[in-house]
């Protein structure tokens, strides 16, 4: 137990605190923020709020964390990606930011939220990126990315082929 009246600030920057078991001394300058860079894992994919499990008949043949590129049909353009930074000392203190290159120009700083959701994305190529702080709140260089391709609607693709064929005939 510490007593409010039993403390002192020393001229060299140290501090003393009296307790019921003795005196504690430390120098606040010796406390350093962690420079630990936690790895980020991509833990879950949801399509239209439904979990996507890896398997032979799934769009995920392996876990999302092991996938380099995600190819989605035009019907699968509403999705969420769950992620986590692996820093176990104080996971609730980790902050996150994410963005979808090709759709957004700036990072979304979302506090300790670990889910990114996108709806009605047009066909095209995107790069999902996520980064985090460590448990001391220090932003690190741990950017994790995932290439995402939204495929065009087959009917639109067929119309484009017919249009190109017609142009060649004229």
CSV table of N, CA and C in Angstrom, one decimal:
chain,number,residue,atom,x,y,z
A,1,UNK,N,0.8,-1.2,0.0
A,1,UNK,CA,0.0,0.0,0.0
A,1,UNK,C,0.9,1.2,0.0
A,2,UNK,N,0.5,2.2,-0.8
A,2,UNK,CA,1.2,3.5,-0.9
A,2,UNK,C,0.5,4.5,-0.1
A,3,UNK,N,1.3,5.5,0.4
A,3,UNK,CA,0.7,6.6,1.1
A,3,UNK,C,0.8,7.8,0.3
A,4,UNK,N,-0.2,8.6,0.2
A,4,UNK,CA,-0.2,9.9,-0.6
A,4,UNK,C,0.9,10.8,-0.2
A,5,UNK,N,1.1,10.9,1.1
A,5,UNK,CA,2.1,11.9,1.6
A,5,UNK,C,3.5,11.4,1.5
A,6,UNK,N,3.7,10.1,1.2
A,6,UNK,CA,5.1,9.6,1.2
A,6,UNK,C,5.6,9.4,-0.2
A,7,UNK,N,5.9,10.6,-0.9
A,7,UNK,CA,6.5,10.6,-2.2
A,7,UNK,C,7.4,11.8,-2.3
A,8,UNK,N,8.4,11.6,-3.2
A,8,UNK,CA,9.3,12.7,-3.4
A,8,UNK,C,9.9,12.7,-4.8
A,9,UNK,N,10.1,13.8,-5.4
A,9,UNK,CA,10.7,14.0,-6.7
A,9,UNK,C,12.2,14.4,-6.5
A,10,UNK,N,13.1,13.6,-7.0
A,10,UNK,CA,14.5,13.9,-6.8
A,10,UNK,C,15.1,14.8,-7.9
A,11,UNK,N,16.1,15.6,-7.6
A,11,UNK,CA,16.7,16.6,-8.5
A,11,UNK,C,17.3,15.9,-9.7
A,12,UNK,N,17.7,14.7,-9.7
A,12,UNK,CA,18.2,14.0,-10.9
A,12,UNK,C,17.1,13.3,-11.7
A,13,UNK,N,15.8,13.6,-11.4
A,13,UNK,CA,14.7,13.1,-12.2
A,13,UNK,C,14.1,11.8,-11.6
A,14,UNK,N,14.6,11.2,-10.6
A,14,UNK,CA,14.1,10.0,-10.0
A,14,UNK,C,12.9,10.4,-9.1
A,15,UNK,N,12.1,9.3,-8.7
A,15,UNK,CA,11.0,9.5,-7.9
A,15,UNK,C,11.0,8.4,-6.8
A,16,UNK,N,10.6,8.8,-5.6
A,16,UNK,CA,10.6,7.9,-4.4
A,16,UNK,C,9.1,7.8,-4.0
A,17,UNK,N,8.7,6.6,-3.6
A,17,UNK,CA,7.4,6.4,-3.1
A,17,UNK,C,7.5,5.5,-1.9
A,18,UNK,N,6.8,5.9,-0.8
A,18,UNK,CA,6.8,5.2,0.5
A,18,UNK,C,5.6,4.2,0.5
A,19,UNK,N,5.8,3.0,1.0
A,19,UNK,CA,4.7,2.1,1.1
A,19,UNK,C,4.8,1.5,2.5
A,20,UNK,N,3.9,0.6,2.8
A,20,UNK,CA,3.9,-0.1,4.1
A,20,UNK,C,5.0,-1.2,4.2
A,21,UNK,N,5.7,-1.4,3.1
A,21,UNK,CA,6.8,-2.4,3.1
A,21,UNK,C,8.2,-1.8,2.8
A,22,UNK,N,8.2,-0.5,2.6
A,22,UNK,CA,9.5,0.1,2.3
A,22,UNK,C,9.4,1.3,1.3
A,23,UNK,N,10.5,1.6,0.7
A,23,UNK,CA,10.6,2.7,-0.2
A,23,UNK,C,10.9,2.2,-1.6
A,24,UNK,N,10.1,2.7,-2.6
A,24,UNK,CA,10.4,2.3,-4.0
A,24,UNK,C,10.9,3.5,-4.8
A,25,UNK,N,11.9,3.2,-5.6
A,25,UNK,CA,12.6,4.3,-6.3
A,25,UNK,C,12.6,3.9,-7.8
A,26,UNK,N,12.4,4.9,-8.7
A,26,UNK,CA,12.5,4.6,-10.1
A,26,UNK,C,12.7,6.0,-10.8
A,27,UNK,N,13.3,5.9,-12.0
A,27,UNK,CA,13.5,7.0,-12.9
A,27,UNK,C,12.5,6.9,-14.1
A,28,UNK,N,11.5,7.9,-14.2
A,28,UNK,CA,10.5,7.8,-15.3
A,28,UNK,C,11.2,7.8,-16.7
A,29,UNK,N,12.4,8.4,-16.8
A,29,UNK,CA,13.0,8.3,-18.1
A,29,UNK,C,13.5,6.9,-18.5
A,30,UNK,N,13.5,6.0,-17.6
A,30,UNK,CA,13.9,4.6,-17.9
A,30,UNK,C,12.7,3.8,-18.5
A,31,UNK,N,11.5,4.4,-18.5
A,31,UNK,CA,10.3,3.7,-19.1
A,31,UNK,C,10.3,4.0,-20.5
A,32,UNK,N,10.4,3.0,-21.4
A,32,UNK,CA,10.4,3.2,-22.8
A,32,UNK,C,9.2,2.5,-23.4
A,33,UNK,N,8.7,3.1,-24.5
A,33,UNK,CA,7.6,2.5,-25.2
A,33,UNK,C,8.1,1.3,-26.0
A,34,UNK,N,7.4,0.3,-26.1
A,34,UNK,CA,7.8,-0.9,-26.8
A,34,UNK,C,8.0,-0.6,-28.3
A,35,UNK,N,9.0,-1.3,-28.9
A,35,UNK,CA,9.2,-1.2,-30.3
A,35,UNK,C,8.8,-2.5,-31.0
A,36,UNK,N,8.1,-3.3,-30.3
A,36,UNK,CA,7.6,-4.6,-30.8
A,36,UNK,C,6.7,-4.4,-32.0
A,37,UNK,N,6.9,-5.1,-33.1
A,37,UNK,CA,6.1,-5.0,-34.3
A,37,UNK,C,5.3,-6.3,-34.4
A,38,UNK,N,4.0,-6.2,-34.0
A,38,UNK,CA,3.1,-7.5,-34.1
A,38,UNK,C,2.8,-7.9,-35.5
A,39,UNK,N,2.8,-9.1,-35.8
A,39,UNK,CA,2.3,-9.6,-37.0
A,39,UNK,C,0.8,-9.5,-37.1
A,40,UNK,N,0.2,-9.3,-38.3
A,40,UNK,CA,-1.2,-9.2,-38.4
A,40,UNK,C,-1.7,-10.5,-39.2
A,41,UNK,N,-2.7,-11.1,-38.7
A,41,UNK,CA,-3.4,-12.2,-39.3
A,41,UNK,C,-4.7,-11.8,-39.8
A,42,UNK,N,-5.1,-12.4,-41.0
A,42,UNK,CA,-6.4,-12.2,-41.5
A,42,UNK,C,-7.2,-13.4,-41.1
A,43,UNK,N,-8.2,-13.3,-40.2
A,43,UNK,CA,-8.7,-14.4,-39.5
A,43,UNK,C,-10.0,-14.9,-40.0
A,44,UNK,N,-10.8,-14.1,-40.7
A,44,UNK,CA,-12.1,-14.5,-41.1
A,44,UNK,C,-12.6,-13.7,-42.3
A,45,UNK,N,-13.3,-14.4,-43.2
A,45,UNK,CA,-14.0,-13.8,-44.4
A,45,UNK,C,-15.5,-14.1,-44.3
A,46,UNK,N,-16.2,-13.0,-44.4
A,46,UNK,CA,-17.7,-13.1,-44.5
A,46,UNK,C,-18.2,-12.6,-45.8
A,47,UNK,N,-19.1,-13.3,-46.4
A,47,UNK,CA,-19.7,-12.8,-47.7
A,47,UNK,C,-21.2,-12.7,-47.3
A,48,UNK,N,-21.7,-11.4,-47.5
A,48,UNK,CA,-23.1,-11.1,-47.1
A,48,UNK,C,-23.4,-11.6,-45.7
A,49,UNK,N,-22.5,-11.3,-44.8
A,49,UNK,CA,-22.6,-11.7,-43.3
A,49,UNK,C,-22.6,-13.1,-43.0
A,50,UNK,N,-22.2,-14.0,-44.0
A,50,UNK,CA,-22.1,-15.4,-43.7
A,50,UNK,C,-20.6,-15.8,-43.7
A,51,UNK,N,-20.2,-16.6,-42.7
A,51,UNK,CA,-18.8,-17.1,-42.6
A,51,UNK,C,-18.5,-17.9,-43.8
A,52,UNK,N,-17.3,-17.7,-44.4
A,52,UNK,CA,-16.8,-18.6,-45.5
A,52,UNK,C,-15.7,-19.5,-44.9
A,53,UNK,N,-16.0,-20.7,-45.0
A,53,UNK,CA,-15.1,-21.7,-44.4
A,53,UNK,C,-14.2,-22.3,-45.6
A,54,UNK,N,-13.0,-22.6,-45.4
A,54,UNK,CA,-12.1,-23.2,-46.4
A,54,UNK,C,-12.6,-24.6,-46.8
A,55,UNK,N,-12.5,-24.9,-48.1
A,55,UNK,CA,-12.9,-26.2,-48.5
A,55,UNK,C,-12.8,-26.4,-50.0
A,56,UNK,N,-13.1,-27.6,-50.5
A,56,UNK,CA,-13.0,-27.8,-52.0
A,56,UNK,C,-14.1,-27.1,-52.7
A,57,UNK,N,-15.3,-26.9,-52.2
A,57,UNK,CA,-16.4,-26.2,-52.9
A,57,UNK,C,-16.5,-24.8,-52.4
A,58,UNK,N,-15.5,-24.2,-51.7
A,58,UNK,CA,-15.6,-22.9,-51.2
A,58,UNK,C,-14.7,-22.0,-52.1
A,59,UNK,N,-15.0,-20.7,-52.0
A,59,UNK,CA,-14.1,-19.7,-52.7
A,59,UNK,C,-12.7,-19.7,-52.0
A,60,UNK,N,-12.7,-20.1,-50.7
A,60,UNK,CA,-11.4,-20.3,-50.0
A,60,UNK,C,-11.0,-21.7,-50.0
A,61,UNK,N,-9.9,-22.0,-50.7
A,61,UNK,CA,-9.3,-23.4,-50.7
A,61,UNK,C,-8.5,-23.6,-49.5
A,62,UNK,N,-8.0,-22.5,-48.8
A,62,UNK,CA,-7.2,-22.6,-47.6
A,62,UNK,C,-7.7,-21.5,-46.7
A,63,UNK,N,-7.1,-21.4,-45.5
A,63,UNK,CA,-7.5,-20.3,-44.6
A,63,UNK,C,-7.2,-18.9,-45.2
A,64,UNK,N,-8.0,-18.0,-44.8
A,64,UNK,CA,-7.8,-16.6,-45.4
A,64,UNK,C,-6.4,-16.1,-45.2
A,65,UNK,N,-5.8,-16.4,-44.1
A,65,UNK,CA,-4.5,-15.9,-43.8
A,65,UNK,C,-3.4,-16.4,-44.7
A,66,UNK,N,-3.7,-17.6,-45.4
A,66,UNK,CA,-2.8,-18.2,-46.3
A,66,UNK,C,-3.0,-17.8,-47.8
A,67,UNK,N,-4.1,-17.1,-48.0
A,67,UNK,CA,-4.5,-16.7,-49.4
A,67,UNK,C,-3.7,-15.4,-49.8
A,68,UNK,N,-3.2,-15.4,-51.0
A,68,UNK,CA,-2.5,-14.3,-51.6
A,68,UNK,C,-3.4,-13.4,-52.4
A,69,UNK,N,-4.4,-14.0,-53.1
A,69,UNK,CA,-5.4,-13.2,-53.8
A,69,UNK,C,-6.8,-13.8,-53.6
A,70,UNK,N,-7.8,-13.0,-53.5
A,70,UNK,CA,-9.1,-13.4,-53.3
A,70,UNK,C,-9.9,-13.0,-54.5
A,71,UNK,N,-10.5,-13.9,-55.2
A,71,UNK,CA,-11.3,-13.7,-56.4
A,71,UNK,C,-12.8,-13.9,-56.1
A,72,UNK,N,-13.6,-12.8,-56.2
A,72,UNK,CA,-15.0,-12.8,-55.9
A,72,UNK,C,-15.8,-12.5,-57.1
A,73,UNK,N,-16.9,-13.2,-57.2
A,73,UNK,CA,-17.9,-12.9,-58.3
A,73,UNK,C,-18.6,-11.6,-58.0
A,74,UNK,N,-19.3,-11.1,-59.0
A,74,UNK,CA,-20.1,-9.9,-58.9
A,74,UNK,C,-21.2,-10.0,-57.8
A,75,UNK,N,-21.6,-11.3,-57.5
A,75,UNK,CA,-22.6,-11.5,-56.4
A,75,UNK,C,-21.9,-11.5,-55.0
A,76,UNK,N,-20.6,-11.6,-55.0
A,76,UNK,CA,-19.9,-11.7,-53.7
A,76,UNK,C,-19.2,-10.4,-53.4
A,77,UNK,N,-19.8,-9.3,-53.8
A,77,UNK,CA,-19.1,-8.0,-53.7
A,77,UNK,C,-19.6,-7.3,-52.4
A,78,UNK,N,-20.2,-8.0,-51.5
A,78,UNK,CA,-20.5,-7.5,-50.1
A,78,UNK,C,-19.8,-8.4,-49.2
A,79,UNK,N,-18.7,-8.0,-48.6
A,79,UNK,CA,-17.8,-8.8,-47.8
A,79,UNK,C,-17.2,-8.1,-46.6
A,80,UNK,N,-16.8,-8.9,-45.6
A,80,UNK,CA,-16.1,-8.4,-44.5
A,80,UNK,C,-14.8,-9.2,-44.2
A,81,UNK,N,-13.8,-8.6,-43.8
A,81,UNK,CA,-12.6,-9.3,-43.4
A,81,UNK,C,-12.3,-8.9,-42.0
A,82,UNK,N,-12.0,-10.0,-41.2
A,82,UNK,CA,-11.6,-9.9,-39.8
A,82,UNK,C,-10.1,-10.0,-39.7
A,83,UNK,N,-9.5,-9.3,-38.8
A,83,UNK,CA,-8.1,-9.3,-38.6
A,83,UNK,C,-7.7,-9.1,-37.2
A,84,UNK,N,-6.4,-9.4,-36.9
A,84,UNK,CA,-5.9,-9.3,-35.5
A,84,UNK,C,-4.4,-9.1,-35.5
A,85,UNK,N,-3.9,-8.3,-34.7
A,85,UNK,CA,-2.4,-8.1,-34.5
A,85,UNK,C,-2.0,-9.0,-33.3
A,86,UNK,N,-1.0,-9.7,-33.5
A,86,UNK,CA,-0.5,-10.7,-32.5
A,86,UNK,C,0.4,-10.1,-31.5
A,87,UNK,N,-0.2,-9.4,-30.6
A,87,UNK,CA,0.6,-8.8,-29.4
A,87,UNK,C,-0.3,-9.1,-28.2
A,88,UNK,N,0.2,-10.1,-27.4
A,88,UNK,CA,-0.7,-10.6,-26.3
A,88,UNK,C,-0.5,-9.9,-25.0
A,89,UNK,N,0.4,-8.9,-24.9
A,89,UNK,CA,0.6,-8.2,-23.6
A,89,UNK,C,-0.6,-7.4,-23.2
A,90,UNK,N,-1.3,-6.7,-24.2
A,90,UNK,CA,-2.5,-6.0,-23.9
A,90,UNK,C,-3.3,-5.8,-25.1
A,91,UNK,N,-3.9,-6.9,-25.6
A,91,UNK,CA,-4.6,-6.8,-26.9
A,91,UNK,C,-5.7,-5.8,-27.0
A,92,UNK,N,-6.3,-5.4,-25.9
A,92,UNK,CA,-7.4,-4.4,-26.0
A,92,UNK,C,-6.8,-3.0,-26.2
A,93,UNK,N,-5.5,-2.8,-26.1
A,93,UNK,CA,-4.9,-1.5,-26.3
A,93,UNK,C,-4.5,-1.3,-27.8
A,94,UNK,N,-4.5,-2.4,-28.6
A,94,UNK,CA,-4.1,-2.3,-30.0
A,94,UNK,C,-5.1,-1.5,-30.8
A,95,UNK,N,-4.6,-0.6,-31.6
A,95,UNK,CA,-5.4,0.2,-32.5
A,95,UNK,C,-5.2,-0.2,-34.0
A,96,UNK,N,-6.2,-0.1,-34.8
A,96,UNK,CA,-6.1,-0.5,-36.2
A,96,UNK,C,-6.5,0.5,-37.2
A,97,UNK,N,-6.0,0.4,-38.4
A,97,UNK,CA,-6.3,1.2,-39.5
A,97,UNK,C,-6.3,0.3,-40.8
A,98,UNK,N,-7.3,0.5,-41.7
A,98,UNK,CA,-7.3,-0.3,-42.9
A,98,UNK,C,-7.8,0.6,-44.1
A,99,UNK,N,-7.5,0.1,-45.3
A,99,UNK,CA,-8.0,0.8,-46.5
A,99,UNK,C,-8.1,-0.2,-47.6
A,100,UNK,N,-8.8,0.1,-48.6
A,100,UNK,CA,-9.0,-0.7,-49.8
A,100,UNK,C,-8.5,0.1,-51.0
A,101,UNK,N,-7.2,-0.1,-51.4
A,101,UNK,CA,-6.6,0.6,-52.5
A,101,UNK,C,-7.4,0.3,-53.7
A,102,UNK,N,-7.6,1.4,-54.5
A,102,UNK,CA,-8.5,1.2,-55.7
A,102,UNK,C,-9.9,1.7,-55.4
A,103,UNK,N,-10.2,1.8,-54.2
A,103,UNK,CA,-11.6,2.2,-53.8
A,103,UNK,C,-11.5,3.4,-52.8
A,104,UNK,N,-10.5,3.4,-51.9
A,104,UNK,CA,-10.3,4.5,-50.9
A,104,UNK,C,-8.9,5.1,-51.1
A,105,UNK,N,-8.8,6.3,-50.7
A,105,UNK,CA,-7.5,7.0,-50.8
A,105,UNK,C,-6.8,7.2,-49.4
A,106,UNK,N,-7.6,7.1,-48.4
A,106,UNK,CA,-7.1,7.3,-47.0
A,106,UNK,C,-7.3,6.1,-46.1
A,107,UNK,N,-6.5,6.0,-45.1
A,107,UNK,CA,-6.7,5.0,-44.1
A,107,UNK,C,-8.0,5.3,-43.2
A,108,UNK,N,-8.6,4.2,-42.9
A,108,UNK,CA,-9.8,4.3,-41.9
A,108,UNK,C,-9.2,3.9,-40.5
A,109,UNK,N,-9.1,4.9,-39.6
A,109,UNK,CA,-8.6,4.6,-38.3
A,109,UNK,C,-9.8,4.2,-37.4
A,110,UNK,N,-9.9,3.0,-37.0
A,110,UNK,CA,-11.1,2.4,-36.4
A,110,UNK,C,-10.9,2.0,-34.9
A,111,UNK,N,-9.9,2.5,-34.2
A,111,UNK,CA,-9.7,2.2,-32.8
A,111,UNK,C,-9.4,0.7,-32.7
A,112,UNK,N,-10.0,0.0,-31.8
A,112,UNK,CA,-9.7,-1.4,-31.6
A,112,UNK,C,-10.7,-2.3,-32.4
A,113,UNK,N,-11.4,-1.8,-33.3
A,113,UNK,CA,-12.3,-2.6,-34.1
A,113,UNK,C,-11.5,-3.4,-35.0
A,114,UNK,N,-11.9,-4.7,-35.2
A,114,UNK,CA,-11.1,-5.7,-36.0
A,114,UNK,C,-11.8,-6.2,-37.2
A,115,UNK,N,-12.7,-5.5,-37.8
A,115,UNK,CA,-13.5,-5.9,-38.9
A,115,UNK,C,-13.7,-4.8,-39.9
A,116,UNK,N,-13.4,-5.1,-41.2
A,116,UNK,CA,-13.6,-4.2,-42.3
A,116,UNK,C,-14.7,-4.7,-43.2
A,117,UNK,N,-15.7,-3.9,-43.5
A,117,UNK,CA,-16.8,-4.3,-44.3
A,117,UNK,C,-16.9,-3.4,-45.6
A,118,UNK,N,-17.1,-4.0,-46.7
A,118,UNK,CA,-17.3,-3.3,-48.0
A,118,UNK,C,-18.6,-3.8,-48.6
A,119,UNK,N,-19.3,-2.9,-49.2
A,119,UNK,CA,-20.6,-3.3,-49.9
A,119,UNK,C,-20.7,-2.8,-51.3
A,120,UNK,N,-21.2,-3.6,-52.1
A,120,UNK,CA,-21.5,-3.3,-53.5
A,120,UNK,C,-20.3,-2.7,-54.3
A,121,UNK,N,-19.2,-3.4,-54.1
A,121,UNK,CA,-18.0,-2.9,-54.9
A,121,UNK,C,-18.1,-3.2,-56.4
A,122,UNK,N,-17.8,-2.3,-57.2
A,122,UNK,CA,-17.8,-2.6,-58.7
A,122,UNK,C,-16.7,-3.5,-59.0
A,123,UNK,N,-16.8,-4.1,-60.2
A,123,UNK,CA,-15.8,-5.0,-60.7
A,123,UNK,C,-14.4,-4.3,-60.7
A,124,UNK,N,-13.4,-5.0,-60.5
A,124,UNK,CA,-12.0,-4.4,-60.6
A,124,UNK,C,-11.1,-5.0,-59.6
A,125,UNK,N,-9.9,-4.5,-59.6
A,125,UNK,CA,-8.8,-5.0,-58.8
A,125,UNK,C,-8.5,-4.1,-57.6
A,126,UNK,N,-8.4,-4.6,-56.4
A,126,UNK,CA,-8.3,-3.8,-55.2
A,126,UNK,C,-7.2,-4.5,-54.4
A,127,UNK,N,-6.6,-3.7,-53.5
A,127,UNK,CA,-5.7,-4.2,-52.5
A,127,UNK,C,-6.1,-3.8,-51.1
A,128,UNK,N,-6.5,-4.8,-50.3
A,128,UNK,CA,-6.9,-4.5,-48.9
A,128,UNK,C,-5.7,-4.5,-48.1
A,129,UNK,N,-5.5,-3.4,-47.3
A,129,UNK,CA,-4.4,-3.2,-46.4
A,129,UNK,C,-4.8,-2.9,-45.0
A,130,UNK,N,-4.1,-3.5,-44.0
A,130,UNK,CA,-4.4,-3.3,-42.6
A,130,UNK,C,-3.1,-3.1,-41.9
A,131,UNK,N,-3.1,-2.2,-40.9
A,131,UNK,CA,-2.0,-2.0,-40.0
A,131,UNK,C,-2.4,-1.8,-38.6
A,132,UNK,N,-1.5,-1.8,-37.7
A,132,UNK,CA,-1.9,-1.6,-36.3
A,132,UNK,C,-0.8,-1.0,-35.5
A,133,UNK,N,-1.1,-0.6,-34.2
A,133,UNK,CA,-0.2,-0.2,-33.2
A,133,UNK,C,0.2,-1.5,-32.5
A,134,UNK,N,1.2,-1.4,-31.7
A,134,UNK,CA,1.5,-2.5,-30.7
A,134,UNK,C,0.7,-2.2,-29.5
A,135,UNK,N,0.8,-3.0,-28.4
A,135,UNK,CA,0.0,-2.8,-27.2
A,135,UNK,C,0.3,-1.5,-26.5
A,136,UNK,N,1.5,-0.8,-26.8
A,136,UNK,CA,1.8,0.4,-26.2
A,136,UNK,C,1.3,1.6,-27.0
A,137,UNK,N,0.6,1.4,-28.1
A,137,UNK,CA,0.0,2.4,-28.9
A,137,UNK,C,0.9,3.0,-29.9
A,138,UNK,N,2.0,2.3,-30.2
A,138,UNK,CA,3.0,2.8,-31.1
A,138,UNK,C,2.7,2.2,-32.5
A,139,UNK,N,2.4,3.1,-33.5
A,139,UNK,CA,2.1,2.7,-34.9
A,139,UNK,C,3.4,2.0,-35.4
A,140,UNK,N,3.2,0.9,-36.1
A,140,UNK,CA,4.4,0.1,-36.6
A,140,UNK,C,4.3,-0.1,-38.1
A,141,UNK,N,5.3,-0.7,-38.6
A,141,UNK,CA,5.4,-0.9,-40.1
A,141,UNK,C,4.9,-2.3,-40.4
A,142,UNK,N,3.8,-2.7,-39.9
A,142,UNK,CA,3.3,-4.1,-40.0
A,142,UNK,C,2.2,-4.2,-41.0
A,143,UNK,N,2.2,-3.5,-42.1
A,143,UNK,CA,1.1,-3.5,-43.1
A,143,UNK,C,1.0,-4.9,-43.7
A,144,UNK,N,-0.2,-5.4,-43.6
A,144,UNK,CA,-0.6,-6.7,-44.2
A,144,UNK,C,-1.5,-6.4,-45.3
A,145,UNK,N,-1.3,-7.1,-46.5
A,145,UNK,CA,-2.2,-6.8,-47.7
A,145,UNK,C,-2.7,-8.0,-48.3
A,146,UNK,N,-3.8,-7.9,-49.0
A,146,UNK,CA,-4.5,-9.0,-49.7
A,146,UNK,C,-5.1,-8.4,-51.0
A,147,UNK,N,-4.7,-9.0,-52.1
A,147,UNK,CA,-5.2,-8.6,-53.4
A,147,UNK,C,-6.6,-9.2,-53.5
A,148,UNK,N,-7.5,-8.4,-54.0
A,148,UNK,CA,-8.9,-8.8,-54.2
A,148,UNK,C,-9.4,-8.4,-55.6
A,149,UNK,N,-10.0,-9.4,-56.3
A,149,UNK,CA,-10.5,-9.1,-57.6
A,149,UNK,C,-12.0,-9.4,-57.6
A,150,UNK,N,-12.8,-8.4,-58.0
A,150,UNK,CA,-14.2,-8.5,-58.1
A,150,UNK,C,-14.4,-8.7,-59.6
A,151,UNK,N,-14.9,-9.9,-60.0
A,151,UNK,CA,-15.1,-10.3,-61.4
A,151,UNK,C,-16.3,-9.6,-62.0
A,152,UNK,N,-16.3,-9.4,-63.3
A,152,UNK,CA,-17.5,-8.7,-63.9
A,152,UNK,C,-18.7,-9.7,-64.0
A,153,UNK,N,-19.9,-9.2,-64.1
A,153,UNK,CA,-21.1,-9.9,-64.4
A,153,UNK,C,-20.9,-10.6,-65.7
A,154,UNK,N,-21.2,-11.9,-65.8
A,154,UNK,CA,-21.0,-12.7,-67.0
A,154,UNK,C,-21.9,-12.1,-68.2
A,155,UNK,N,-23.1,-11.7,-67.9
A,155,UNK,CA,-24.0,-11.1,-68.9
A,155,UNK,C,-23.4,-9.8,-69.5
A,156,UNK,N,-22.8,-9.0,-68.6
A,156,UNK,CA,-22.2,-7.8,-69.1
A,156,UNK,C,-21.0,-8.1,-70.0
A,157,UNK,N,-20.2,-9.1,-69.6
A,157,UNK,CA,-19.1,-9.5,-70.3
A,157,UNK,C,-19.5,-10.0,-71.7
A,158,UNK,N,-20.6,-10.8,-71.8
A,158,UNK,CA,-21.1,-11.3,-73.0
A,158,UNK,C,-21.5,-10.2,-73.9
A,159,UNK,N,-22.2,-9.2,-73.4
A,159,UNK,CA,-22.6,-8.0,-74.1
A,159,UNK,C,-21.4,-7.3,-74.7
A,160,UNK,N,-20.3,-7.2,-73.9
A,160,UNK,CA,-19.1,-6.5,-74.4
A,160,UNK,C,-18.5,-7.3,-75.5
A,161,UNK,N,-18.5,-8.6,-75.5
A,161,UNK,CA,-17.9,-9.4,-76.5
A,161,UNK,C,-18.7,-9.2,-77.8
A,162,UNK,N,-20.1,-9.3,-77.7
A,162,UNK,CA,-20.9,-9.0,-78.9
A,162,UNK,C,-20.7,-7.7,-79.4
A,163,UNK,N,-20.6,-6.7,-78.6
A,163,UNK,CA,-20.4,-5.3,-79.1
A,163,UNK,C,-19.0,-5.2,-79.8
A,164,UNK,N,-18.0,-5.8,-79.3
A,164,UNK,CA,-16.7,-5.8,-79.9
A,164,UNK,C,-16.7,-6.5,-81.3
A,165,UNK,N,-17.5,-7.6,-81.3
A,165,UNK,CA,-17.6,-8.4,-82.6
A,165,UNK,C,-18.4,-7.5,-83.6
A,166,UNK,N,-19.4,-6.8,-83.2
A,166,UNK,CA,-20.2,-6.0,-84.1
A,166,UNK,C,-19.3,-4.8,-84.6
A,167,UNK,N,-18.5,-4.3,-83.8
A,167,UNK,CA,-17.6,-3.2,-84.2
A,167,UNK,C,-16.6,-3.7,-85.3
A,168,UNK,N,-16.1,-4.9,-85.1
A,168,UNK,CA,-15.2,-5.5,-86.1
A,168,UNK,C,-15.9,-5.8,-87.4
A,169,UNK,N,-17.2,-6.1,-87.4
A,169,UNK,CA,-17.9,-6.3,-88.7
A,169,UNK,C,-18.2,-5.0,-89.4
A,170,UNK,N,-18.3,-3.9,-88.8
A,170,UNK,CA,-18.6,-2.6,-89.4
A,170,UNK,C,-17.5,-2.0,-90.1
